CSV table of C-alpha atoms in Angstrom, one decimal:
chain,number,residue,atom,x,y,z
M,348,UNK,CA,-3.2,9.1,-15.4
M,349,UNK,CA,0.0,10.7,-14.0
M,350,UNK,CA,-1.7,14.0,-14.8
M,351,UNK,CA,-4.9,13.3,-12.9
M,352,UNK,CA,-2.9,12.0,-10.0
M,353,UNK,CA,-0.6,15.0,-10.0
M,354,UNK,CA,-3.7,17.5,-9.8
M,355,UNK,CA,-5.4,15.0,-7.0
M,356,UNK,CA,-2.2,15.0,-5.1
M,357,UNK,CA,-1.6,18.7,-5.3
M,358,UNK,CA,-5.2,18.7,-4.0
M,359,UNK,CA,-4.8,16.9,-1.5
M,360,UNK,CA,-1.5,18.3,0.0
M,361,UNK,CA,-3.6,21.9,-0.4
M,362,UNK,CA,-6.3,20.6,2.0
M,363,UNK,CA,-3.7,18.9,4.0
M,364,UNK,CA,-2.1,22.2,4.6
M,365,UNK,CA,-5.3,24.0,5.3
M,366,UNK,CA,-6.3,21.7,8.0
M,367,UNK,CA,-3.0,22.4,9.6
M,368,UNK,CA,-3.6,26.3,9.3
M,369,UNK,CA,-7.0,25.8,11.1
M,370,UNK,CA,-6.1,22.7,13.7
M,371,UNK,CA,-6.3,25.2,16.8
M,372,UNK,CA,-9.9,25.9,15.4
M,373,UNK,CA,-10.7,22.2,14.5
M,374,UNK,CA,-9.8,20.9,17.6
M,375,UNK,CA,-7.0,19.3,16.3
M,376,UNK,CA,-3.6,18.8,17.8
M,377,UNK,CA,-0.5,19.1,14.6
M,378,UNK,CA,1.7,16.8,16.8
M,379,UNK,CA,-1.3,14.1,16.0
M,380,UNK,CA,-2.0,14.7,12.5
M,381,UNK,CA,1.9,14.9,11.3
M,382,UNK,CA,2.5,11.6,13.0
M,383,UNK,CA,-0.9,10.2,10.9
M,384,UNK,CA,0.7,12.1,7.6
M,385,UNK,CA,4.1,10.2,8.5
M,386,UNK,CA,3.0,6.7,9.7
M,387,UNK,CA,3.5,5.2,12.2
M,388,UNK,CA,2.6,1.8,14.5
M,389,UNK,CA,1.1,3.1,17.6
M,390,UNK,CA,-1.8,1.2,18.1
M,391,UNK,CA,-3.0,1.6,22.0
M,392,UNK,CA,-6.6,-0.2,22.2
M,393,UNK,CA,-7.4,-3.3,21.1
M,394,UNK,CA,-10.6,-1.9,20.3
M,395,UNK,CA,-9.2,-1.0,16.7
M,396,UNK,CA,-7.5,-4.0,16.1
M,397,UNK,CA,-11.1,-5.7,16.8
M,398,UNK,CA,-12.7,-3.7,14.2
M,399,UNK,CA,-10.0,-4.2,11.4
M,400,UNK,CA,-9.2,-7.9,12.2
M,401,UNK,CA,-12.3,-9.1,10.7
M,402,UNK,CA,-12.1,-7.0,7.6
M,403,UNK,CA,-8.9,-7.9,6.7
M,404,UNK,CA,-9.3,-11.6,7.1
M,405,UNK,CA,-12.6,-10.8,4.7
M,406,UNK,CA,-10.4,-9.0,2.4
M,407,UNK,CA,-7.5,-11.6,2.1
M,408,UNK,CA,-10.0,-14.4,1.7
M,409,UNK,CA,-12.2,-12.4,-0.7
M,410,UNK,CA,-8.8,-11.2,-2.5
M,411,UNK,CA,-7.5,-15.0,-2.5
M,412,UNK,CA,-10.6,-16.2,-4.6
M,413,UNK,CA,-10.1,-13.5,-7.2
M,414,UNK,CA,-6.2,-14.5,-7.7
M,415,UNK,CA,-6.7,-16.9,-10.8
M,416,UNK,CA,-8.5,-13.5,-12.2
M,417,UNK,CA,-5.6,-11.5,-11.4
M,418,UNK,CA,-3.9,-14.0,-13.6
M,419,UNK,CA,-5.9,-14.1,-16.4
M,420,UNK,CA,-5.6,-10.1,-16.2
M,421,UNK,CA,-2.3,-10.2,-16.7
M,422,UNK,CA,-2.6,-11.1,-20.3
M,423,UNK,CA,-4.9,-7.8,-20.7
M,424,UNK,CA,-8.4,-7.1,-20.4
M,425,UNK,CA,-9.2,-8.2,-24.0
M,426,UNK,CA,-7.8,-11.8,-22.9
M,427,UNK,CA,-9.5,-12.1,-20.1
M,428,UNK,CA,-12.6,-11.8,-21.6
M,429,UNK,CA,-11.7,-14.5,-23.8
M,430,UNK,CA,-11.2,-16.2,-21.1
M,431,UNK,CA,-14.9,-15.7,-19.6
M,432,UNK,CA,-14.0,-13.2,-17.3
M,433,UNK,CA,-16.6,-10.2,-16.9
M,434,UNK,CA,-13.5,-7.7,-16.7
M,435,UNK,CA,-15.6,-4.5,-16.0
M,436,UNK,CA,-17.5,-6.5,-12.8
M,437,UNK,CA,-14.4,-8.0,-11.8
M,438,UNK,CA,-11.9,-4.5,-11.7
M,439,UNK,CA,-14.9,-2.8,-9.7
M,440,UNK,CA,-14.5,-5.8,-7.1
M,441,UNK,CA,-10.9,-6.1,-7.5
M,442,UNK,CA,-10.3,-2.4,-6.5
M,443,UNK,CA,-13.3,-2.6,-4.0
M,444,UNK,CA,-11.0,-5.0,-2.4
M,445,UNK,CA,-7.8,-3.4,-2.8
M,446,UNK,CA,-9.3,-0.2,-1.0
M,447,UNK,CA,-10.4,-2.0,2.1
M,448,UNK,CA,-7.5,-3.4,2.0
M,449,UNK,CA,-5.8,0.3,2.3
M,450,UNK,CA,-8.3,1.6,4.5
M,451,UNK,CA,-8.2,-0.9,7.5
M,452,UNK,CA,-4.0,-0.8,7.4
M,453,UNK,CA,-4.2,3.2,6.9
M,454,UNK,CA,-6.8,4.1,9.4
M,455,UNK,CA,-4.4,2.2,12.3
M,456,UNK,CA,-1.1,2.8,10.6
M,457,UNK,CA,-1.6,6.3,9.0
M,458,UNK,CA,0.1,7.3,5.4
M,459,UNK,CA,3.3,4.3,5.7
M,460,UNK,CA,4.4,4.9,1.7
M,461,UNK,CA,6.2,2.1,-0.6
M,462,UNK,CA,5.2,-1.1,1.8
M,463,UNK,CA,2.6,-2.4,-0.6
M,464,UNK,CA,4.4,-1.2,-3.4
M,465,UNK,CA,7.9,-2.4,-2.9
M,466,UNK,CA,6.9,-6.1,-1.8
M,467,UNK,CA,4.6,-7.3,-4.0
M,468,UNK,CA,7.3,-6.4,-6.8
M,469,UNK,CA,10.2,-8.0,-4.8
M,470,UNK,CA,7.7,-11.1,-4.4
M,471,UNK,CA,7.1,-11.2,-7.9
M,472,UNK,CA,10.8,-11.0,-8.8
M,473,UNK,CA,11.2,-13.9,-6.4
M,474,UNK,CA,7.9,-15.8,-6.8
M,475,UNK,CA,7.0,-14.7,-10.2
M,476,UNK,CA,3.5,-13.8,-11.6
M,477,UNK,CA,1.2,-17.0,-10.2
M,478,UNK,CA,-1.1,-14.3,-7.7
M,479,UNK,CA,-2.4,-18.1,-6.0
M,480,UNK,CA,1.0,-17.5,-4.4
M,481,UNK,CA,2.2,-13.5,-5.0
M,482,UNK,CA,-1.4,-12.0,-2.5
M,483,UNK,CA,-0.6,-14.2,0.6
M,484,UNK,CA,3.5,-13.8,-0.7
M,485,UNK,CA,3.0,-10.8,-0.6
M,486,UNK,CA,1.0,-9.7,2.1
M,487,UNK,CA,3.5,-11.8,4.3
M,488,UNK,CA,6.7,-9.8,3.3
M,489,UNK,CA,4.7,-6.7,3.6
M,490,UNK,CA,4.2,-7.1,7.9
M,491,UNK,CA,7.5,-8.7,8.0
M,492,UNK,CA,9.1,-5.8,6.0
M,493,UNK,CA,7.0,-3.0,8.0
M,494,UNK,CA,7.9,-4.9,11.3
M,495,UNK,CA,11.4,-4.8,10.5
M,496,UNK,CA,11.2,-0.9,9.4
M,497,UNK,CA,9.5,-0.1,12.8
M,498,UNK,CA,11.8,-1.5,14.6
M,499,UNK,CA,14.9,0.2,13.1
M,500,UNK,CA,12.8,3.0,13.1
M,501,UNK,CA,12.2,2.6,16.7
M,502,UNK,CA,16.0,1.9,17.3
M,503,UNK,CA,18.4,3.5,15.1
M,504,UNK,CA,18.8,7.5,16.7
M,505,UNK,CA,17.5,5.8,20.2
M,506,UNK,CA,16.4,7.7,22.1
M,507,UNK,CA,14.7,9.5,19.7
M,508,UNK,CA,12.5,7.4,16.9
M,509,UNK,CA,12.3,8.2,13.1
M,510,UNK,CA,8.3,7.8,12.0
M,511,UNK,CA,8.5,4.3,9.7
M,512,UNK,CA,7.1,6.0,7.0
M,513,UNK,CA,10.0,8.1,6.7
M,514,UNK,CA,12.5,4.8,7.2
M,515,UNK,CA,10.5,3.0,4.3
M,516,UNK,CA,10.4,6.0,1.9
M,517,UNK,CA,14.1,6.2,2.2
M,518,UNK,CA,13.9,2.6,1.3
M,519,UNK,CA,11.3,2.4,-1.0
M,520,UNK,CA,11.8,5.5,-3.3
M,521,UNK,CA,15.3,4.0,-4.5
M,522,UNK,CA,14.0,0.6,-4.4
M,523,UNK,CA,11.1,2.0,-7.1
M,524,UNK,CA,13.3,4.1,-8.9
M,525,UNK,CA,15.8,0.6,-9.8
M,526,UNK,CA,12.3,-1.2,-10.2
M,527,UNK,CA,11.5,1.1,-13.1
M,528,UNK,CA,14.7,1.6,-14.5
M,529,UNK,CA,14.9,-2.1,-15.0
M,530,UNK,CA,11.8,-2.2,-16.8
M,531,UNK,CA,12.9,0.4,-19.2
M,532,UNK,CA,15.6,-1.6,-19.8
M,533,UNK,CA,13.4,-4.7,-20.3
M,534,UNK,CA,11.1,-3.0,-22.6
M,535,UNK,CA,13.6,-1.1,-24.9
M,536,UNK,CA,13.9,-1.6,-28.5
């Protein structure tokens, strides 16, 4: 898996960059794409907030109904069949749901890195594993935690404003890298 998302990424960066060579022949403006590549919470119609609300309050609520799932996939796949669970169906919808998810929060936020991968493990240190409480836990500290990053963002070199998703990279990356060092720790013989 790291593998495969090494050679996507590198991809991806590759096409990145070759958009940015051709922007003056795409139409495109660089200021406007490097703020989407950073992230960022500029959202200036309400138009797009009308077209993700609904989506996301689908996605919670559908997410919300699969959280006894999520538990029961915490024990592994093999359990959960045990338990009755139709784990091939239920992974498809899971990460059906975990991309909309993404989409709606990317397409108004752009690429904002480590929000939903810092606070759903902070919850879960907090909280612990129940997901009945962790999604909506979860999703909670997440807009608190980006709404207090854009706002130092916003504020701390005033005049001038970091992008948030540089603010919560600095914060995340160390945060990850003492999130897996622990569980090393945790799972050494």
């Amino acid at each position: 898996m790291l593998l495969a998302g090494s050679v996507v990424s590198s991809f991806l960066v590759a096409m990145v960059m070759l958009l940015l060579t051709m922007s003056d022949r795409l139409g495109l403006r660089i200021h406007q794409v490097l703020a989407f590549l950073m992230g960022g919470i500029s959202v200036t119609y309400w138009q797009q907030i009308a077209v993700i609300t609904p989506l996301v309050f689908i996605g919670i609520i559908t997410a919300q109904f699969f959280a006894g799932h999520l538990n029961a996939f915490s024990i592994g796949e093999e359990g959960a069949a045990y338990l009755g669970i139709d784990v091939e169906r239920e992974k498809i919808i899971i990460l059906g749901i975990g991309s909309l998810l993404t989409a709606c929060a990317v397409s108004l936020g752009g690429l904002i890195g480590f929000v939903g991968l810092i606070m759903p493990h902070a919850m879960r240190l907090i909280l612990g594993p129940d997901h009945r409480l962790l999604l909506p836990a979860s999703a909670l500290a997440g807009a608190f935690f980006l709404v207090i990053a854009d706002l130092l963002a916003r504020t701390l070199l005033s005049p001038a404003e970091i992008p948030v998703g540089v603010l919560t990279a600095l914060i995340g990356a160390p945060f990850f890298i003492y999130l897996l060092r622990r569980s090393r720790r945790e799972y050494a013989f």
